[in-house]
Amino acid sequence: MIRNPRRLVRLAAVGLAGALSLAACSAPDVITPGTRPNQPTTTAAPSVSPETDPAKLALPLTKLPGYTAPTSLGGGQFSREAAGGGTVSWSVLDGANKVITATAGNPPVAFGDASTYSSVPGVLAFRGNNYRNAPAYGTADIKEKKLSIAWTHDTGDVKTEKSYWAGAGWTGQPLLVNWPKATKEAMGLSAAQIADPNFVEVVYSVVDGKVYRMDLATGTDTKPPLDTGFGFKGSGSIDPRGYPLLYVGMGLNENGGTKDAPWRYRIIDLIQNKDVAGIDGPDAAAPRTDWGAFDSSPLINAATDTLIEPAENGLVYKLKLNSSFDAAAKTVSVAPTVTKLRYTTTGEKIRHGIESSAAAYRNLMFAGDNDGYIVCWDATTLQVVWTAATGDDTDATPVLTVEDGHPYLFVGNEYDKRGQAGGKSGPITIQKLDALTGAQMWKYEIDAVFNDAVNGGTMATPAIGFGEVSDLVFFNIAKTLNDKTGTVVALDTKTGTVAWKRDMAFGWSSPVLVQGDDGHVYGVLGDSNGVLHLFNPATGADYSTLQLEKNIEASPAVYGNMLVVGTYAKKLYGIKLS
């Protein structure tokens, strides 16, 4: 992914308007079937615990398998052995960058089951919740197995000296929110929207630097776009308590003739449609000084009023929001106090920083970093619990699953650092990790091609199966057979066995699984030719496709029968599933 000014050379090649339409003729589309050793015989949903009290949810670190106490290096710095070898060291700092020497007395911060993340219907964060497994909300009435354009909404672009960005890019997922009535009233939405219990608002921060707010049903503006001036590449988060707050990070610090704008993580008051608080990316405590973007979609722990946001400057920020929402007075406020985690892994040089969004299991949080590690830290104390090497830059967000009460992660890396070192292609690695220890349960490897502007490998976040495909996890892998072709693979979650593999036009867009009213599960995936695929996740075969304009790099979100996604055509699309 883009990590410094030297690599802002995506140009129009990332939009790939003409080149990819020609590439479509040469890109193979071949499905290779495999086996499903653990195909479910029942599709009943597992029971979950509704517990949300952090004090009851928090796991004592001393009771984790193989736990060893960290070694004190003095001056508030600690270290421990990393999973698979090497060491990791870290320190915790306050907002003034003063080292905090004792964190044991902190009140617990812990997340419940993913079903308890939000009290508001919709998709309120990248991939929906703290497990990052719910980019679709509700069920869809799918009979014809077709996709059709319901509406489009124009956006803009960003042209700089070295790059061109348009529409919505990686990860670029919209947020879909069925607000509480009191919140709609406070935000001053129309009388019809306030009265309609089925009204859903699309909140979409995209690369032209604007936050668009639209009616999901029609695509019409609900509020004028908020123009921040500088582009968003990652995805935002809506406060899961129904507070009218949007949390979203700046991904570009250039816009036309304006250069070197200060990086900023923004907290936006959706009543005023105004940036009211945030984090500065240029941070004296950061291990990385040349890049201060925020591509991660944060998690908000509602029970403790806490936001956690990894950054590309190499820090993990924990914000006690001190937030307040008075619906009757039509006011919302935040006054964040900041704590920071700074860590260093064995072999780390100049690529430090986190672009993936964090997943969370209770008080344990997980993200992939540019140095090629999965990092697990404690949300309460910010100490690093374990790190596990992936072998290369890891930007795709980890996805969490719980099997028989035990948490696991699915992660995949890229062919990036090895390409920068001179390699032209090589294996990327998909892994299942024990979330408590970082131990590898299985791995799957496939070759990917290096491209300095558009990385090969796992840029898309995987989708965890449910229902009739609850035995499978789905990865979209870019630039496998060649520079224009990618591979979508369905793997058995317990063994890593290939259930099916499909070679097709490459993509960075994350796959989405939708629960049909008919009991079946449907897959949706966008590719770099601008084709949106409605497919059977049991076999990989398309039911139907829909040609959109230009590259679908952004990841879709779905509410009921409506899907929203942006493309490089400077358009946002509302797509109906029927």
Coordinates of C-alpha atoms in Angstrom, one line a residue, residues 92-523:
V92 CA 3.2 3.5 26.7
L93 CA 3.0 7.2 26.6
D94 CA 0.5 9.9 27.6
G95 CA -0.8 12.7 25.3
A96 CA 2.3 14.8 26.2
N97 CA 4.6 11.9 25.2
K98 CA 5.6 11.3 28.7
V99 CA 6.3 7.6 29.4
I100 CA 3.8 5.9 31.6
T101 CA 5.7 3.5 33.9
A102 CA 2.7 1.7 35.5
T103 CA -0.5 0.7 33.7
A104 CA -1.7 -2.2 35.9
G105 CA -4.4 -0.1 37.6
N106 CA -6.2 1.0 34.5
P107 CA -9.9 0.2 34.3
P108 CA -10.6 -2.7 32.0
V109 CA -11.4 -2.1 28.3
A110 CA -12.9 -5.2 26.6
F111 CA -15.2 -6.0 23.8
G112 CA -18.0 -8.5 23.8
D113 CA -19.2 -10.9 21.1
A114 CA -19.4 -9.2 17.7
S115 CA -23.2 -9.2 17.9
T116 CA -23.0 -6.8 20.8
Y117 CA -20.6 -4.2 19.2
S118 CA -23.3 -1.8 18.2
S119 CA -26.8 -1.0 19.5
V120 CA -27.7 0.6 16.1
P121 CA -28.8 -1.4 13.0
G122 CA -26.4 -1.2 10.1
V123 CA -22.8 -1.4 9.1
L124 CA -21.1 1.2 11.4
A125 CA -17.4 0.3 10.9
F126 CA -15.2 -1.4 8.4
R127 CA -16.5 -4.9 8.2
G128 CA -19.2 -4.0 10.8
N129 CA -17.8 -4.9 14.2
N130 CA -14.9 -5.9 16.4
Y131 CA -14.6 -9.3 14.7
R132 CA -14.6 -7.6 11.3
N133 CA -16.9 -10.2 10.0
A134 CA -20.2 -8.3 9.2
P135 CA -20.0 -6.0 6.1
A136 CA -23.7 -6.9 5.5
Y137 CA -26.6 -6.2 7.8
G138 CA -30.0 -8.0 7.8
T139 CA -31.2 -10.4 5.1
A140 CA -31.9 -10.0 1.4
D141 CA -34.9 -11.2 -0.6
I142 CA -33.0 -12.7 -3.5
K143 CA -35.1 -14.5 -6.2
E144 CA -33.8 -13.6 -9.6
K145 CA -30.1 -13.7 -8.5
K146 CA -29.3 -10.4 -10.2
L147 CA -27.7 -7.0 -9.5
S148 CA -29.0 -3.7 -10.9
I149 CA -28.1 -0.1 -10.5
A150 CA -30.7 1.8 -8.4
W151 CA -28.8 5.1 -8.3
T152 CA -25.5 6.8 -8.8
H153 CA -23.9 9.8 -7.0
D154 CA -21.1 11.8 -8.5
T155 CA -17.9 12.4 -6.5
G156 CA -14.6 14.1 -7.3
D157 CA -10.9 13.3 -7.6
V158 CA -7.5 14.4 -6.4
K159 CA -4.7 15.3 -8.8
T160 CA -1.3 15.9 -7.4
E161 CA 2.2 16.1 -8.9
K162 CA 2.8 12.4 -8.7
S163 CA -0.5 10.7 -8.3
Y164 CA -4.2 10.6 -9.2
W165 CA -7.0 9.4 -7.0
A166 CA -10.7 9.3 -8.0
G167 CA -14.0 8.1 -6.5
A168 CA -13.5 5.6 -3.7
G169 CA -10.3 3.5 -3.3
W170 CA -8.9 1.0 -0.8
T171 CA -10.4 0.3 1.6
G172 CA -13.2 2.8 1.0
Q173 CA -16.2 1.1 2.6
P174 CA -19.4 3.1 3.1
L175 CA -21.2 3.2 6.4
L176 CA -24.9 2.4 6.5
V177 CA -26.8 3.6 9.5
N178 CA -30.4 3.2 10.7
W179 CA -30.3 6.0 13.2
P180 CA -32.4 6.2 16.3
K181 CA -35.3 8.6 15.9
A182 CA -33.8 11.0 18.5
T183 CA -30.5 11.1 16.7
K184 CA -32.2 11.9 13.4
E185 CA -34.1 14.7 15.1
A186 CA -30.9 16.1 16.6
M187 CA -29.2 16.0 13.2
G188 CA -32.0 17.9 11.6
L189 CA -33.0 15.4 9.0
S190 CA -36.2 15.8 7.1
A191 CA -39.6 15.1 8.7
A192 CA -40.1 12.2 6.4
Q193 CA -36.7 10.7 7.2
I194 CA -37.3 11.1 10.9
A195 CA -40.7 9.5 10.8
D196 CA -39.6 6.5 8.6
P197 CA -38.3 3.7 10.8
N198 CA -36.7 2.1 7.7
F199 CA -34.7 5.1 6.7
V200 CA -31.0 4.3 6.3
E201 CA -28.3 6.9 5.8
V202 CA -25.2 6.3 3.8
V203 CA -22.1 8.1 5.3
Y204 CA -19.3 7.8 2.8
S205 CA -15.8 9.4 3.2
V206 CA -13.9 9.2 -0.1
V207 CA -10.7 10.3 -1.8
D208 CA -11.9 13.8 -2.9
G209 CA -11.8 14.7 0.8
K210 CA -15.6 14.9 1.2
V211 CA -17.9 13.1 3.5
Y212 CA -21.1 12.3 1.5
R213 CA -24.4 11.7 3.3
M214 CA -27.2 10.1 1.3
D215 CA -30.5 8.3 1.5
L216 CA -29.8 4.6 0.9
A217 CA -33.0 4.2 -1.0
T218 CA -32.6 7.0 -3.5
G219 CA -29.0 8.2 -3.3
T220 CA -30.1 11.8 -2.7
D221 CA -28.2 14.0 -0.3
T222 CA -29.4 14.1 3.3
K223 CA -26.9 16.9 4.1
P224 CA -24.5 18.9 2.0
P225 CA -21.1 17.1 1.6
L226 CA -18.6 18.0 4.3
D227 CA -15.4 19.1 2.5
T228 CA -12.3 18.5 4.6
G229 CA -10.0 19.3 1.7
F230 CA -7.8 16.2 1.9
G231 CA -8.7 12.6 0.8
F232 CA -9.8 9.6 2.8
K233 CA -8.4 6.2 1.7
G234 CA -9.5 4.1 4.6
S235 CA -13.0 3.6 6.1
G236 CA -14.6 5.5 8.9
S237 CA -16.6 4.4 11.9
I238 CA -19.9 5.7 13.3
D239 CA -20.2 5.7 17.1
P240 CA -22.0 2.4 17.9
R241 CA -24.1 4.0 20.6
G242 CA -26.1 6.0 18.0
Y243 CA -24.2 9.2 18.9
P244 CA -24.0 11.5 15.8
L245 CA -20.2 11.1 15.6
L246 CA -18.1 10.0 12.7
Y247 CA -14.5 8.9 13.2
V248 CA -12.3 8.9 10.1
G249 CA -8.6 9.4 9.2
M250 CA -6.9 11.5 6.6
G251 CA -5.2 9.3 4.0
L252 CA -3.7 11.9 1.6
N253 CA -1.9 15.1 2.5
E254 CA -1.9 16.6 -1.0
N255 CA -4.8 18.0 -3.0
G256 CA -4.0 19.7 -6.3
G257 CA -1.8 22.7 -5.6
T258 CA -2.0 22.3 -1.9
K259 CA 1.1 20.5 -0.5
D260 CA 2.1 19.0 2.8
A261 CA -1.0 19.5 4.8
P262 CA -0.7 18.3 8.3
W263 CA -2.0 14.8 8.8
R264 CA -5.1 14.5 10.9
Y265 CA -7.4 11.9 12.4
R266 CA -10.8 13.5 12.5
I267 CA -13.8 13.3 14.8
I268 CA -16.8 14.8 13.1
D269 CA -19.9 16.2 14.7
L270 CA -22.7 15.1 12.4
I271 CA -25.1 17.6 13.9
Q272 CA -22.9 20.5 12.8
N273 CA -21.3 18.6 10.0
K274 CA -18.0 19.8 11.4
D275 CA -14.6 18.5 12.4
V276 CA -14.5 19.0 16.2
A277 CA -11.5 17.0 17.5
G278 CA -8.8 14.6 16.4
I279 CA -5.3 13.3 16.4
D280 CA -2.3 14.9 14.7
G281 CA -0.4 12.4 12.5
P282 CA 2.9 14.3 12.8
D283 CA 3.8 13.1 16.4
A284 CA 7.1 13.5 18.1
A285 CA 6.7 10.1 19.7
A286 CA 6.1 8.3 16.4
P287 CA 8.8 5.9 15.2
R288 CA 8.0 7.0 11.7
T289 CA 8.3 10.7 10.7
D290 CA 7.8 10.7 7.0
W291 CA 4.2 9.5 6.8
G292 CA 1.3 10.2 9.2
A293 CA -1.8 8.8 7.5
F294 CA -4.7 7.1 9.2
D295 CA -6.2 4.3 7.1
S296 CA -7.5 2.2 9.9
S297 CA -11.2 2.1 10.8
P298 CA -11.3 2.5 14.6
L299 CA -13.1 0.4 17.1
I300 CA -15.2 2.2 19.8
N301 CA -15.8 0.4 23.1
A302 CA -19.2 1.7 24.0
A303 CA -19.1 0.5 27.6
T304 CA -16.0 2.5 28.4
D305 CA -16.3 5.5 26.0
T306 CA -13.0 4.5 24.4
L307 CA -11.7 4.6 20.8
I308 CA -8.7 2.7 19.6
E309 CA -7.0 3.6 16.3
P310 CA -3.7 2.2 14.9
A311 CA -1.8 4.7 12.7
E312 CA 0.7 4.6 9.9
N313 CA 3.2 6.6 11.9
G314 CA 3.8 3.5 14.0
L315 CA 1.7 4.3 17.1
V316 CA -1.5 2.9 18.4
Y317 CA -3.8 5.6 19.9
K318 CA -6.2 5.0 22.7
L319 CA -8.7 7.8 23.3
K320 CA -10.9 8.2 26.3
L321 CA -13.5 10.2 24.4
N322 CA -15.2 11.9 27.3
S323 CA -18.2 12.1 25.0
S324 CA -21.7 13.4 25.7
F325 CA -24.8 13.4 23.5
D326 CA -27.9 15.4 24.5
A327 CA -30.6 14.6 21.8
A328 CA -33.1 17.1 23.2
A329 CA -30.5 20.0 23.2
K330 CA -29.2 18.7 19.8
T331 CA -25.6 18.8 20.9
V332 CA -22.8 16.2 20.9
S333 CA -19.3 16.8 22.3
V334 CA -16.0 15.0 22.8
A335 CA -12.9 15.9 24.8
P336 CA -10.4 13.1 24.2
T337 CA -7.5 12.2 26.5
V338 CA -4.9 10.2 24.6
T339 CA -2.6 7.3 25.5
K340 CA -0.2 5.8 23.0
L341 CA 1.5 2.5 22.4
R342 CA 4.9 2.6 20.7
Y343 CA 6.4 -0.8 19.8
T344 CA 9.4 -2.2 17.9
T345 CA 9.8 -5.7 16.4
T346 CA 12.9 -7.6 15.6
G347 CA 14.2 -6.6 12.2
E348 CA 12.1 -3.4 12.0
K349 CA 13.8 -0.7 9.8
I350 CA 11.9 2.0 8.0
R351 CA 8.5 0.4 7.2
H352 CA 6.8 0.8 10.6
G353 CA 3.1 1.6 10.7
I354 CA -0.3 0.0 10.6
E355 CA -2.8 0.3 7.7
S356 CA -5.1 -2.6 8.6
S357 CA -8.0 -2.0 11.0
A358 CA -7.8 -3.8 14.3
A359 CA -10.0 -6.7 15.3
A360 CA -10.7 -7.3 19.0
Y361 CA -11.5 -10.3 21.2
R362 CA -12.4 -9.2 24.7
N363 CA -9.3 -7.1 25.8
L364 CA -7.0 -8.5 23.1
M365 CA -6.6 -6.4 19.9
F366 CA -4.9 -7.5 16.6
A367 CA -3.6 -5.7 13.6
G368 CA -1.2 -6.3 10.7
D369 CA 1.7 -3.9 10.1
N370 CA 4.0 -2.8 7.3
D371 CA 6.9 -4.6 8.8
G372 CA 5.2 -7.9 8.3
Y373 CA 3.8 -8.7 11.8
I374 CA 0.5 -9.4 13.4
V375 CA 0.6 -7.5 16.6
C376 CA -1.6 -8.4 19.6
W377 CA -1.9 -5.8 22.4
D378 CA -4.0 -5.5 25.5
A379 CA -6.7 -2.8 25.2
T380 CA -6.5 -2.0 28.9
T381 CA -2.8 -1.5 29.5
L382 CA -1.5 -1.2 25.9
Q383 CA 1.2 -3.7 26.6
V384 CA 2.1 -6.0 23.6
V385 CA 1.0 -9.5 24.3
W386 CA 2.5 -11.2 21.2
T387 CA 3.7 -10.6 17.7
A388 CA 3.8 -13.1 14.9
A389 CA 5.8 -12.7 11.6
T390 CA 3.8 -13.0 8.4
G391 CA 6.8 -12.6 6.0
D392 CA 5.9 -9.4 4.3
D393 CA 3.8 -6.2 4.6
T394 CA 0.3 -7.0 5.9
D395 CA -2.4 -4.4 5.2
A396 CA -5.5 -6.6 5.1
T397 CA -7.5 -6.5 8.3
P398 CA -7.4 -9.7 10.4
V399 CA -10.8 -11.4 10.8
L400 CA -11.7 -13.1 14.0
T401 CA -13.7 -16.3 14.6
V402 CA -14.5 -18.3 17.7
E403 CA -14.5 -22.1 17.5
D404 CA -15.7 -24.0 20.5
G405 CA -15.1 -21.0 22.7
H406 CA -11.5 -20.4 21.4
P407 CA -10.6 -17.3 19.3
Y408 CA -8.7 -17.6 16.0
L409 CA -7.5 -15.1 13.4
F410 CA -7.4 -15.3 9.6
V411 CA -4.7 -13.1 8.0
G412 CA -2.8 -12.8 4.7
N413 CA 0.2 -10.8 3.5
E414 CA 1.5 -9.2 0.3
Y415 CA 4.4 -9.4 -2.1
D416 CA 5.7 -6.0 -1.3
K417 CA 8.9 -5.6 0.8
R418 CA 10.4 -8.5 -1.1
G419 CA 9.6 -6.8 -4.3
Q420 CA 11.1 -3.5 -3.1
A421 CA 14.3 -5.6 -2.4
G422 CA 14.4 -6.7 -6.0
G423 CA 12.1 -9.7 -6.2
K424 CA 9.6 -10.0 -9.1
S425 CA 7.3 -12.6 -7.6
G426 CA 7.0 -15.1 -4.9
P427 CA 4.6 -16.7 -2.4
I428 CA 2.2 -14.8 -0.2
T429 CA 1.0 -16.5 2.9
I430 CA -2.5 -16.9 4.3
Q431 CA -2.6 -18.1 7.9
K432 CA -4.9 -19.2 10.7
L433 CA -3.5 -18.1 14.0
D434 CA -4.4 -18.9 17.6
A435 CA -5.6 -15.5 18.8
L436 CA -4.4 -16.1 22.4
T437 CA -0.8 -17.0 21.5
G438 CA -0.1 -16.1 17.8
A439 CA 0.7 -19.8 17.1
Q440 CA 0.1 -20.8 13.5
M441 CA -2.6 -23.4 13.0
W442 CA -2.2 -23.8 9.2
K443 CA -1.0 -21.8 6.2
Y444 CA -1.8 -21.6 2.5
E445 CA 0.7 -20.2 0.0
I446 CA 0.2 -18.9 -3.6
D447 CA 2.5 -16.8 -5.8
A448 CA 1.9 -13.2 -6.4
V449 CA 3.6 -10.6 -8.7
F450 CA 5.3 -7.4 -7.4
N451 CA 3.9 -4.1 -8.6
D452 CA 5.3 -1.0 -6.9
A453 CA 2.0 1.0 -7.3
V454 CA -0.6 -1.7 -7.0
N455 CA 0.5 -4.5 -4.7
G456 CA 0.1 -8.1 -5.4
G457 CA -1.2 -10.4 -2.6
T458 CA -3.8 -10.1 0.1
M459 CA -5.0 -6.5 0.1
A460 CA -8.7 -7.4 0.5
T461 CA -10.0 -8.4 3.9
P462 CA -11.2 -12.0 4.0
A463 CA -14.9 -13.0 4.5
I464 CA -15.9 -15.6 7.1
G465 CA -18.5 -18.0 6.0
F466 CA -21.7 -18.7 7.9
G467 CA -24.8 -20.9 7.5
E468 CA -24.3 -23.3 4.7
V469 CA -20.7 -22.1 4.1
S470 CA -19.7 -21.8 7.8
D471 CA -16.8 -24.1 7.2
L472 CA -15.2 -21.7 4.7
V473 CA -13.2 -18.5 4.7
F474 CA -12.8 -16.5 1.5
F475 CA -9.7 -14.6 0.3
N476 CA -9.4 -12.3 -2.7
I477 CA -5.7 -12.3 -3.8
A478 CA -4.3 -9.8 -6.3
K479 CA -1.9 -10.3 -9.1
T480 CA -1.3 -14.1 -8.9
L481 CA -0.9 -15.6 -12.4
N482 CA 0.3 -12.3 -13.8
D483 CA 0.0 -8.6 -13.3
K484 CA -3.7 -8.5 -14.4
T485 CA -5.0 -11.7 -12.8
G486 CA -6.1 -12.5 -9.3
T487 CA -7.3 -15.5 -7.4
V488 CA -10.3 -16.0 -5.1
V489 CA -9.9 -19.0 -2.9
A490 CA -12.3 -20.6 -0.4
L491 CA -10.4 -22.4 2.3
D492 CA -11.6 -24.8 5.0
T493 CA -11.4 -22.9 8.3
K494 CA -10.2 -25.9 10.3
T495 CA -7.6 -27.3 7.9
G496 CA -6.8 -24.7 5.2
T497 CA -7.9 -27.2 2.6
V498 CA -9.0 -25.6 -0.7
A499 CA -12.7 -25.9 -1.3
W500 CA -12.5 -24.1 -4.6
K501 CA -10.2 -21.7 -6.4
R502 CA -11.1 -19.2 -9.1
D503 CA -8.6 -17.3 -11.3
M504 CA -10.1 -14.0 -12.6
A505 CA -9.4 -10.3 -12.9
F506 CA -7.5 -9.1 -9.8
G507 CA -9.0 -6.9 -7.1
W508 CA -8.3 -5.2 -3.8
S509 CA -12.0 -5.1 -2.9
S510 CA -13.1 -7.3 0.0
P511 CA -15.7 -10.0 -0.6
V512 CA -19.1 -9.7 1.1
L513 CA -21.4 -12.5 2.1
V514 CA -25.2 -11.8 2.3
Q515 CA -27.8 -14.0 4.0
G516 CA -30.8 -14.6 1.7
D517 CA -34.3 -14.8 3.0
D518 CA -34.4 -18.2 1.3
G519 CA -31.8 -19.6 3.7
H520 CA -29.0 -19.5 1.2
V521 CA -25.8 -17.4 1.4
Y522 CA -24.7 -15.3 -1.5
G523 CA -21.3 -13.7 -2.3

